PDB file of C-alpha atoms in Angstrom:
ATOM      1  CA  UNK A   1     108.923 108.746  80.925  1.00  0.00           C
ATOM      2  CA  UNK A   2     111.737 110.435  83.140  1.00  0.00           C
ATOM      3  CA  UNK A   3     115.117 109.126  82.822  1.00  0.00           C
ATOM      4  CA  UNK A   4     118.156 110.117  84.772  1.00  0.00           C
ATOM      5  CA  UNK A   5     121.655 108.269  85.424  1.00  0.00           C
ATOM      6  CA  UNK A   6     120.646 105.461  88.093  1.00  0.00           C
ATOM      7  CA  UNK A   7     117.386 103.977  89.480  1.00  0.00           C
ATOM      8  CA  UNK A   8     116.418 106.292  92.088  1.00  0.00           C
ATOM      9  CA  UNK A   9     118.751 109.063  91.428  1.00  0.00           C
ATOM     10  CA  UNK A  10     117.532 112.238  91.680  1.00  0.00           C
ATOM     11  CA  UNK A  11     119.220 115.751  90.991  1.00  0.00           C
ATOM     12  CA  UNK A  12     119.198 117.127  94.183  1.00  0.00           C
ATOM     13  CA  UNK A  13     118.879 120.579  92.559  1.00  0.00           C
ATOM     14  CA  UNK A  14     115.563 119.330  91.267  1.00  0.00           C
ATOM     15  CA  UNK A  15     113.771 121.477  93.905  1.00  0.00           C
ATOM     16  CA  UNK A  16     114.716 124.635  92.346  1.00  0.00           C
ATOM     17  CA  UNK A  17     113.040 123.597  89.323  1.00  0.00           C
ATOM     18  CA  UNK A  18     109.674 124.404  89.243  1.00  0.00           C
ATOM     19  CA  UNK A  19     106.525 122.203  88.788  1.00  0.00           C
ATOM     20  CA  UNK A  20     104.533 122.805  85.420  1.00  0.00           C
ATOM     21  CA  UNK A  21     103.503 119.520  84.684  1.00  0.00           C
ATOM     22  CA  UNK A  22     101.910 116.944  86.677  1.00  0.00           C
ATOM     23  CA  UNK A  23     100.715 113.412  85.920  1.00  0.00           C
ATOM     24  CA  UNK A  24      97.853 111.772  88.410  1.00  0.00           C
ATOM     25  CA  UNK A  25      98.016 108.202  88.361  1.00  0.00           C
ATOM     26  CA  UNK A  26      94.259 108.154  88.411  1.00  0.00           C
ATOM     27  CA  UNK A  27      91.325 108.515  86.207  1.00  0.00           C
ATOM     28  CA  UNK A  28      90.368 111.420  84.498  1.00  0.00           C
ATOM     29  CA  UNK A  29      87.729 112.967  87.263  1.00  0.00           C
ATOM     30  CA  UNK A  30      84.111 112.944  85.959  1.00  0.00           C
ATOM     31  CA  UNK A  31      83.441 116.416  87.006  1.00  0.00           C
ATOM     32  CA  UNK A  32      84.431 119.897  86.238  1.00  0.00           C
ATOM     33  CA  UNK A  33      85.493 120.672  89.925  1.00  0.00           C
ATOM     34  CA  UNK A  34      88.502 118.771  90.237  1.00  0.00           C
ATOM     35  CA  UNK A  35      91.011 120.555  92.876  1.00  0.00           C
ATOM     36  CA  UNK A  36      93.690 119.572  90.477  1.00  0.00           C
ATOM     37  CA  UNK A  37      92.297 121.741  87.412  1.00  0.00           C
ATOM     38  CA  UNK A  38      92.282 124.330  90.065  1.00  0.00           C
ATOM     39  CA  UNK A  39      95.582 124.004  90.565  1.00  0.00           C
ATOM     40  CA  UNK A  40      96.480 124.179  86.794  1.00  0.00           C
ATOM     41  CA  UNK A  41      94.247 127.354  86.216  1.00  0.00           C
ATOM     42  CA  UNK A  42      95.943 128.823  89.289  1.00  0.00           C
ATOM     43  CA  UNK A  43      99.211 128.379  88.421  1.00  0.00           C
ATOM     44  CA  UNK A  44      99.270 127.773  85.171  1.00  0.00           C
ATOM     45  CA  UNK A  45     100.394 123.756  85.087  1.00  0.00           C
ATOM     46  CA  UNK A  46      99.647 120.998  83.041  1.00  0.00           C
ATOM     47  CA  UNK A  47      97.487 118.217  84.851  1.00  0.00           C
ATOM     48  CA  UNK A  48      96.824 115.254  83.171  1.00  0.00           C
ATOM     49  CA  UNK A  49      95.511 112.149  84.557  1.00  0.00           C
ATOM     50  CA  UNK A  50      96.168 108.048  83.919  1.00  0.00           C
ATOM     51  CA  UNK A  51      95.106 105.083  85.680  1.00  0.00           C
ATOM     52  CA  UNK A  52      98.397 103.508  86.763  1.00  0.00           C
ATOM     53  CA  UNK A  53      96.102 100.285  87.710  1.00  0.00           C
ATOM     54  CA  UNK A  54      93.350  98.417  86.249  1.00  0.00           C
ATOM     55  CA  UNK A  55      91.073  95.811  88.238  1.00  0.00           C
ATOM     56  CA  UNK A  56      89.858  92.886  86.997  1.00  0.00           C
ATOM     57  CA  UNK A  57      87.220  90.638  88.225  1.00  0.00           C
ATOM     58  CA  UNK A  58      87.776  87.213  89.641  1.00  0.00           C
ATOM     59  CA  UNK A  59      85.777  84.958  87.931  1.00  0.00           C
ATOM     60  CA  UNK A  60      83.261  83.234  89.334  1.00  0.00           C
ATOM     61  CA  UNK A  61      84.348  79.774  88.809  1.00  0.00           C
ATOM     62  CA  UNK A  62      87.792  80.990  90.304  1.00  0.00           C
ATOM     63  CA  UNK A  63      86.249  82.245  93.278  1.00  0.00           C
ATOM     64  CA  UNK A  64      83.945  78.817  94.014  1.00  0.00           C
ATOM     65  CA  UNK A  65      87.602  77.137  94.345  1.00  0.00           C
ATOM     66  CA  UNK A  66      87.761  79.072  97.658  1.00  0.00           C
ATOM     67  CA  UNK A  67      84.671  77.693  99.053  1.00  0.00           C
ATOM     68  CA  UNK A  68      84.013  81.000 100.569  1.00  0.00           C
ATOM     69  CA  UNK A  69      80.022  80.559 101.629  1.00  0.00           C
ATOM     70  CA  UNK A  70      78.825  84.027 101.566  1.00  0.00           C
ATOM     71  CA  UNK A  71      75.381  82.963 103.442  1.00  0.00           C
ATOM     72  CA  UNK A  72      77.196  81.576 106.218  1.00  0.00           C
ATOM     73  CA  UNK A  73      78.062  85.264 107.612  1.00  0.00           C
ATOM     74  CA  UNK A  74      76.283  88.164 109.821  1.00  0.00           C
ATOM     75  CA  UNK A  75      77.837  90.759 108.316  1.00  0.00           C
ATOM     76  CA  UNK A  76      80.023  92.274 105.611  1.00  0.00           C
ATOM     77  CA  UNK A  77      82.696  94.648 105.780  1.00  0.00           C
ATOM     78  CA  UNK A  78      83.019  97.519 102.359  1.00  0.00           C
ATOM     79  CA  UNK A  79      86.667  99.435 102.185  1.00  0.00           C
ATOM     80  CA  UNK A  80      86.177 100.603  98.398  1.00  0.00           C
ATOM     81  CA  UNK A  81      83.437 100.619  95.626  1.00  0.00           C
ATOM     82  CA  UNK A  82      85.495  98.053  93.584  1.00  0.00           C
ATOM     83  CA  UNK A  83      84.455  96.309  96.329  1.00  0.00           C
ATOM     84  CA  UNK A  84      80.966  96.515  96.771  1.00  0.00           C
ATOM     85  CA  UNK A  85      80.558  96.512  92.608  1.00  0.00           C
ATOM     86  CA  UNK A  86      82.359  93.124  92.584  1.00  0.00           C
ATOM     87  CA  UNK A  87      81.060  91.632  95.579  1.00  0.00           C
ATOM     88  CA  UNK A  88      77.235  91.879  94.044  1.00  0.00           C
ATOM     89  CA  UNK A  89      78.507  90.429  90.235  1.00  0.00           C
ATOM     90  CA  UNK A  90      79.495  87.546  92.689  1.00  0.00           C
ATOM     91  CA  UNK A  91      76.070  87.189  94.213  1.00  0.00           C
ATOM     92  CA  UNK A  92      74.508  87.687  91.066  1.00  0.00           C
ATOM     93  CA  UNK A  93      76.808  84.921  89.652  1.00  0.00           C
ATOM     94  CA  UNK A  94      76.164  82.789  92.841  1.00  0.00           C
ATOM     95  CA  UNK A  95      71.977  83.520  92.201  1.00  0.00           C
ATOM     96  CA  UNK A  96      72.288  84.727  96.351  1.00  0.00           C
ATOM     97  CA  UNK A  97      69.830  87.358  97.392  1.00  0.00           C
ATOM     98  CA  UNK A  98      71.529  88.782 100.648  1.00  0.00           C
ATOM     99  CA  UNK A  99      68.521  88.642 103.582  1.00  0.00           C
ATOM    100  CA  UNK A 100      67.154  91.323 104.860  1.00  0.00           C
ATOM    101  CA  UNK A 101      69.092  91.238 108.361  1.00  0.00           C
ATOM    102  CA  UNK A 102      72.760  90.987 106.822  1.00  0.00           C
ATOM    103  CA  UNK A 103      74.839  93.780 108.498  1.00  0.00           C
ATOM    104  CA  UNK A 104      76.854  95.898 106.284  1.00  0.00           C
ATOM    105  CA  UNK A 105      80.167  97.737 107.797  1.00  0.00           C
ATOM    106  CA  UNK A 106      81.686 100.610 105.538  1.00  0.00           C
ATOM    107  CA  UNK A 107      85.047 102.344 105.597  1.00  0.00           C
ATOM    108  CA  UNK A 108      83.323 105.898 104.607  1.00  0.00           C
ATOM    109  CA  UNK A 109      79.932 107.790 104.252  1.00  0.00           C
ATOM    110  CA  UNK A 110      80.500 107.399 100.385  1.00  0.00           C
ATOM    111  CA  UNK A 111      80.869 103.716 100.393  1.00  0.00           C
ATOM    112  CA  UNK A 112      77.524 103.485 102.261  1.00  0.00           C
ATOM    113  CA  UNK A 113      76.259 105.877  99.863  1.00  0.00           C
ATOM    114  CA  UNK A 114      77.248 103.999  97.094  1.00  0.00           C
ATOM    115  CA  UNK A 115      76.017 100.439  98.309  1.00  0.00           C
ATOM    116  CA  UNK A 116      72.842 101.887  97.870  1.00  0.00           C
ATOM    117  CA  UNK A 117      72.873 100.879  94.585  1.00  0.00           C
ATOM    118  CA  UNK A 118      72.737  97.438  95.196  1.00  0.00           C
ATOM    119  CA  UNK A 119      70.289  97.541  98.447  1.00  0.00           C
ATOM    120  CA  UNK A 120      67.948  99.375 100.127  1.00  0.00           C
ATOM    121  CA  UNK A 121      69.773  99.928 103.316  1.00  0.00           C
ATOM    122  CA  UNK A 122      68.191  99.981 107.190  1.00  0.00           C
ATOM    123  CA  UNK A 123      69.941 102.327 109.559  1.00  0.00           C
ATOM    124  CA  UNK A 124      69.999  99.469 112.271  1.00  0.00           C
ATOM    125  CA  UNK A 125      72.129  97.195 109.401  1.00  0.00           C
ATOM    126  CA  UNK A 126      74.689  99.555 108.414  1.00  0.00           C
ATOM    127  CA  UNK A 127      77.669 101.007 110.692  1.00  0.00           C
ATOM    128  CA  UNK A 128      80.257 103.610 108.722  1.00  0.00           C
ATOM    129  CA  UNK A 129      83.585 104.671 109.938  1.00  0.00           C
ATOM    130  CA  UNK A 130      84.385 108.191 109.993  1.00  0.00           C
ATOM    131  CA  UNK A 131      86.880 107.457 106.980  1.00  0.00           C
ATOM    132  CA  UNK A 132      89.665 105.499 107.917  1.00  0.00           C
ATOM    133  CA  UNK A 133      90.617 101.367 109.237  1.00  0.00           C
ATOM    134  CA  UNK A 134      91.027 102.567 112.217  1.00  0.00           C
ATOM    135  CA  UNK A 135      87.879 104.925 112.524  1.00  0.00           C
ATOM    136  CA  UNK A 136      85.729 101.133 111.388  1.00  0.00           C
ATOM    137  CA  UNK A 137      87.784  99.058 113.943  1.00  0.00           C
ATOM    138  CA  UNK A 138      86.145 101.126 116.570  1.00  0.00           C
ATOM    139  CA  UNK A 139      82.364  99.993 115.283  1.00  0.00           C
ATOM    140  CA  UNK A 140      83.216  96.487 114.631  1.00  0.00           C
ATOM    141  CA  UNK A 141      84.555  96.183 118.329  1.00  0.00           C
ATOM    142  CA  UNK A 142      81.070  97.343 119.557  1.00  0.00           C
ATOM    143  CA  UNK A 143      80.065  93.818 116.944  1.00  0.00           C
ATOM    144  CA  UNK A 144      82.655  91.031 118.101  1.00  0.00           C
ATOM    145  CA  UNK A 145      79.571  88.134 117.553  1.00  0.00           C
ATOM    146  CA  UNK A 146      79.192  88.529 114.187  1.00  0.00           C
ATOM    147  CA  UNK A 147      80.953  86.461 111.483  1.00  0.00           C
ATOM    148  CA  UNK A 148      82.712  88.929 108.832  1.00  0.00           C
ATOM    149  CA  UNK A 149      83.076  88.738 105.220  1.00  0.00           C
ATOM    150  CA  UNK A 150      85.581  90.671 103.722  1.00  0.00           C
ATOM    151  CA  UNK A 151      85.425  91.212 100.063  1.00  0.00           C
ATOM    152  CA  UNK A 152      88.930  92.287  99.095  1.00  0.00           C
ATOM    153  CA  UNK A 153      91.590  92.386  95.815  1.00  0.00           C
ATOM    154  CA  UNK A 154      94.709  90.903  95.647  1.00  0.00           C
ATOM    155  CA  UNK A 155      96.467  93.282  97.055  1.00  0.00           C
ATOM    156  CA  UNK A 156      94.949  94.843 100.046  1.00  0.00           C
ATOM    157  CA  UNK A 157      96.353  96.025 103.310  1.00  0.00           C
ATOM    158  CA  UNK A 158      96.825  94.228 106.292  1.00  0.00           C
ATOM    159  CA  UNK A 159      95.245  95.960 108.825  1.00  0.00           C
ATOM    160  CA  UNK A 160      91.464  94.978 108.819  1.00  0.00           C
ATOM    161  CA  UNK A 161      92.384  91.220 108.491  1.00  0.00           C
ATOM    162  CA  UNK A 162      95.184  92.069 111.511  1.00  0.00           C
ATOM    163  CA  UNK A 163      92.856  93.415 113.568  1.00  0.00           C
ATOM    164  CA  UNK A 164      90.248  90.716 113.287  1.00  0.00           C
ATOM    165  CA  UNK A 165      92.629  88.027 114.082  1.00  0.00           C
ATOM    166  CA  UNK A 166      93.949  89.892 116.895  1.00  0.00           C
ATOM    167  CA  UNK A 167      90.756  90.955 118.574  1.00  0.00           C
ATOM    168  CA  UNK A 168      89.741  86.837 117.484  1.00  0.00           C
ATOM    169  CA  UNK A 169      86.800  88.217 115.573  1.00  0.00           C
ATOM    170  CA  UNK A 170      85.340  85.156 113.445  1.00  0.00           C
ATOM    171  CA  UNK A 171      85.925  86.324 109.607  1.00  0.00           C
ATOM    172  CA  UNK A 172      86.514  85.203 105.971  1.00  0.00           C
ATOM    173  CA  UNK A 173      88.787  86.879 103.450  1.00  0.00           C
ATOM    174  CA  UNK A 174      87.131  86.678  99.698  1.00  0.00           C
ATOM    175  CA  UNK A 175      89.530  88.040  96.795  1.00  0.00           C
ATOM    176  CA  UNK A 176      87.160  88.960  94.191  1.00  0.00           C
ATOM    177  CA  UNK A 177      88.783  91.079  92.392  1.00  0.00           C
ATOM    178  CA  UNK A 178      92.700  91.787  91.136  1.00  0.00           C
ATOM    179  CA  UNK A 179      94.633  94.928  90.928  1.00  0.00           C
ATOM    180  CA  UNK A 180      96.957  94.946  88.087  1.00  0.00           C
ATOM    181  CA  UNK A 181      99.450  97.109  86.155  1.00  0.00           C
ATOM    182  CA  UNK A 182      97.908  99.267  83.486  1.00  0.00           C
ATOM    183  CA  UNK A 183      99.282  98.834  80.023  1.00  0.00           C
ATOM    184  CA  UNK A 184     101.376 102.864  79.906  1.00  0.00           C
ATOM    185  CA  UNK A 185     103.394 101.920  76.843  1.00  0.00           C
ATOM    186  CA  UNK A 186     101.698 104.990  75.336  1.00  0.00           C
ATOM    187  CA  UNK A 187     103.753 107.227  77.835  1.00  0.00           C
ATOM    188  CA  UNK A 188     107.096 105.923  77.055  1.00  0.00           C
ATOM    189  CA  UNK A 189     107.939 109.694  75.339  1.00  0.00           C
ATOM    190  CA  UNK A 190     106.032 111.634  77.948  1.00  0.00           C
ATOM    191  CA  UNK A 191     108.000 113.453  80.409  1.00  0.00           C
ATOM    192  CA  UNK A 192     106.491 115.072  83.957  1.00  0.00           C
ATOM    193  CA  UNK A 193     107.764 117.511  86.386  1.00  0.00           C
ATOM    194  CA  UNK A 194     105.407 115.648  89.126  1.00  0.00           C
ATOM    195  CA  UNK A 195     104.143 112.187  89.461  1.00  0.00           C
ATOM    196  CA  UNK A 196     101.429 111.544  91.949  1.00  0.00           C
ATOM    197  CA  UNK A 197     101.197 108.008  92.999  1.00  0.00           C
ATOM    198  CA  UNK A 198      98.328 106.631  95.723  1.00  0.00           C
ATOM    199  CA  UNK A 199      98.974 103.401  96.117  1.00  0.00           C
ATOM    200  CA  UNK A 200     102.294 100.834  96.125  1.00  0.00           C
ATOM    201  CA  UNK A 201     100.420  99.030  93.625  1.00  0.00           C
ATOM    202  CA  UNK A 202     101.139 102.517  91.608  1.00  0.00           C
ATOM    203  CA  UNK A 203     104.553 102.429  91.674  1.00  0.00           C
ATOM    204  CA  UNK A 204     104.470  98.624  91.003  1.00  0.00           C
ATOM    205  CA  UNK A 205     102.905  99.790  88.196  1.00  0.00           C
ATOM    206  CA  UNK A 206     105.328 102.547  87.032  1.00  0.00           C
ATOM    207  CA  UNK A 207     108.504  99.946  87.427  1.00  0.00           C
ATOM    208  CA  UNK A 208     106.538  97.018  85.324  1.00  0.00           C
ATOM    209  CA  UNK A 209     105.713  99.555  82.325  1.00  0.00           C
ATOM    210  CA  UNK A 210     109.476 101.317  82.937  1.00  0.00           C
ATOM    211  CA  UNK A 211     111.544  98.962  84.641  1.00  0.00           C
ATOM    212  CA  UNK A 212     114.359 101.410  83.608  1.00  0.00           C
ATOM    213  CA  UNK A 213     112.387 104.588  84.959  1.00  0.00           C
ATOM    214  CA  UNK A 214     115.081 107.261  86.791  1.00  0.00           C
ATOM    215  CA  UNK A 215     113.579 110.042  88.952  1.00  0.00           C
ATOM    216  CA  UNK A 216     116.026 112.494  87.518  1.00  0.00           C
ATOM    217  CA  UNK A 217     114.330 116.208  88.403  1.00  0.00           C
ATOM    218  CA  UNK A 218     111.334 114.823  88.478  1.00  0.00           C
ATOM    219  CA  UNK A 219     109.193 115.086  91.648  1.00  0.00           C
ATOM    220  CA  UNK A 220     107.010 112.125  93.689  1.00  0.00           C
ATOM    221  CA  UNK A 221     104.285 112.937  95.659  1.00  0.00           C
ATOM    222  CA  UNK A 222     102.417 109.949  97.557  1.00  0.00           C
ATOM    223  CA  UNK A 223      99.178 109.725  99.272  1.00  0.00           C
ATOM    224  CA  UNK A 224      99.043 107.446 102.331  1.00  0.00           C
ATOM    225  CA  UNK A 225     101.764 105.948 104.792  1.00  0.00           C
ATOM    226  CA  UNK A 226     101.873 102.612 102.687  1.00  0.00           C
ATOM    227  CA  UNK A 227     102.492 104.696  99.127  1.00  0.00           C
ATOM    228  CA  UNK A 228     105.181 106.637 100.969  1.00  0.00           C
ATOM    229  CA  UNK A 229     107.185 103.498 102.078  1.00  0.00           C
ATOM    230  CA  UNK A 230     106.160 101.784  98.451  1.00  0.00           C
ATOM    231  CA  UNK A 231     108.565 104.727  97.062  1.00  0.00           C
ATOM    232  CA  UNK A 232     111.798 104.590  99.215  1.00  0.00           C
ATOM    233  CA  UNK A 233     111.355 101.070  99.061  1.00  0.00           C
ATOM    234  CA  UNK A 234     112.212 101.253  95.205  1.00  0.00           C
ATOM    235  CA  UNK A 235     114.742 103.133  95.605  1.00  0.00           C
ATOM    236  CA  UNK A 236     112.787 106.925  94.704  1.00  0.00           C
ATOM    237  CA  UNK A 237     113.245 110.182  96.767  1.00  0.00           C
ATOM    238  CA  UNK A 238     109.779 111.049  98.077  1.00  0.00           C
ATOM    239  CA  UNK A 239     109.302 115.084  97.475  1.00  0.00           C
ATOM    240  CA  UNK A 240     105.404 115.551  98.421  1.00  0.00           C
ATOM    241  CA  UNK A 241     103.971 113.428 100.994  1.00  0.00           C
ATOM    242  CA  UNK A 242      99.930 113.538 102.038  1.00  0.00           C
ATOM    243  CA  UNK A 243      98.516 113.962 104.208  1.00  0.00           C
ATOM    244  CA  UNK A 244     100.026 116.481 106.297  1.00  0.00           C
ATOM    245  CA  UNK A 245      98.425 118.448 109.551  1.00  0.00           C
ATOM    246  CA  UNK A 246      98.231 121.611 106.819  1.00  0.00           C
ATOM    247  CA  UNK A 247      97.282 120.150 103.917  1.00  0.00           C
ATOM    248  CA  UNK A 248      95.221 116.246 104.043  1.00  0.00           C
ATOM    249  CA  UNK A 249      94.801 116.218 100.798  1.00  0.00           C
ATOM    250  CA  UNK A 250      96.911 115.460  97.782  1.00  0.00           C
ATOM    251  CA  UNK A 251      96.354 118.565  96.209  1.00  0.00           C
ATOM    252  CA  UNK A 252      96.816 120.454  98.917  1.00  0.00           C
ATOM    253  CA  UNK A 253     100.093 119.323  99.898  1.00  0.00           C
ATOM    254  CA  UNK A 254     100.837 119.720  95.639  1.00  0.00           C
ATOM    255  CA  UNK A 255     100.085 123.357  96.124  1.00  0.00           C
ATOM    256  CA  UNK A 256     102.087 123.569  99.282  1.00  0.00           C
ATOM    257  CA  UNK A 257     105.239 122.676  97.647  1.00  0.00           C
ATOM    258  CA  UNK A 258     104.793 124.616  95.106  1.00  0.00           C
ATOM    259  CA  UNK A 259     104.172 127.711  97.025  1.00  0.00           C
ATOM    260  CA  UNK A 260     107.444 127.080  99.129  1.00  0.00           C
ATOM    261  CA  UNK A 261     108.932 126.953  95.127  1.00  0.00           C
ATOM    262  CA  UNK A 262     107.567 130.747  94.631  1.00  0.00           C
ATOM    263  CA  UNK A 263     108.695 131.841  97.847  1.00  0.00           C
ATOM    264  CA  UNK A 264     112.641 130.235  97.611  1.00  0.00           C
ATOM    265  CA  UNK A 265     112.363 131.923  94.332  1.00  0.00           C
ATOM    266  CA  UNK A 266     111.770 135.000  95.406  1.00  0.00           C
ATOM    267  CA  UNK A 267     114.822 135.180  98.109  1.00  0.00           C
TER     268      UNK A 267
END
């Protein structure tokens, strides 16, 4: 991986260097249409892709220690398919069938699409956000008498359990399932111009496979408020942050900076 004189250093001149490699710490997409091969065939970078986390499933004798009595609630709340996938292994574990008038509150259209894989859902029993915390908090207010479960990993942000407590919403946190580092020993020799993290637990990740990693010339990008901090906080100069009001997307903010690169270059 990149190395440079001192945790966190970074070349300052690195900017002048331009981008043409990039490593996403995520899965290899399933489909052709990937906006990052786009980028690559448009300007001719290497894209390559690696999980910088793994999740693991609680088991289910773990989980009984919490007591957490699933039945006992009105409603559950979805931020991620990890969490729906994990949730029903529990209930299938547990032998619970969830009844018919359990209310099911989603972050996004495409966790509510995806639950449908476990359950056939009723309009009147499901409630989406638009796509983000805040976008759900808005629904559950309209829903302060039900009881919320919320199926969660390890590491999870603060906000939905926040804004239960503070609104004095009756709910239950479950963690069933973990978030841990990904095994990148395989990259020690690798070298990128670009490293795209989306999560702190990403660049948790990158310091517990590198703990000697310097930034050097190469560039961070980092999706989300939370992933942005995650990087100063250990010491890294963010380069690429998403979303912005021209670009909400990580690959559009990529191809952002790297048209500014093409146009400095031309001056």
């Amino acid at each position: 991986m990149a190395e440079s004189k001192a945790k966190g250093s970074a070349n300052p001149e690195r900017h002048k260097f331009p981008i043409k490699s990039i490593l996403v710490t995520q899965p290899q997409p399933t489909t052709d249409n990937s906006p990052y091969l786009s980028i690559a065939e448009k300007y001719g970078i290497k894209v390559d892709f690696r999980a910088f986390i793994e999740v693991e499933p609680v088991p289910f004798k773990e989980f009984r220690k919490d007591k957490v009595d699933i039945l006992s609630h009105t409603a559950v709340i979805f931020t991620s398919r990890n969490a729906v996938d994990h949730f029903f292994r529990i209930c299938q574990e547990s032998k619970i069938e969830m009844p018919a008038d359990m209310k099911y509150f989603c972050i996004s259209d495409q966790t509510a699409y995806y639950l449908q894989k476990y359950i056939t859902l009723r309009k009147r029993k499901l409630f989406v956000g638009e796509k983000t915390a805040k976008d759900l908090f808005e629904v559950i207010k309209k829903h302060k008498n039900e009881k919320f479960l919320f199926p969660c990993s390890n590491i999870r942000k603060d906000d939905i359990p926040e804004f239960l407590t503070t609104n004095k919403i009756k709910h239950t946190e479950a963690i069933i399932y973990k978030t841990v580092a990904a095994d990148l020993s395989d990259l020690d020799d690798v070298t990128y111009d670009c490293l795209a993290f989306f999560s702190p637990s990403g660049i948790h990740s990158l310091f517990i496979n590198f703990p000697d990693f310097k930034q050097n010339n190469t560039r961070i990008a980092a999706f989300g408020p939370t992933t942005a901090k995650a990087v100063r906080d250990a010491g890294l100069e963010l380069d690429i942050e998403a979303p912005m009001p021209n670009a909400p997307s990580m690959t559009g903010a990529i191809e952002v900076y790297i048209q500014n690169q093409m146009q400095e270059a031309k001056k």
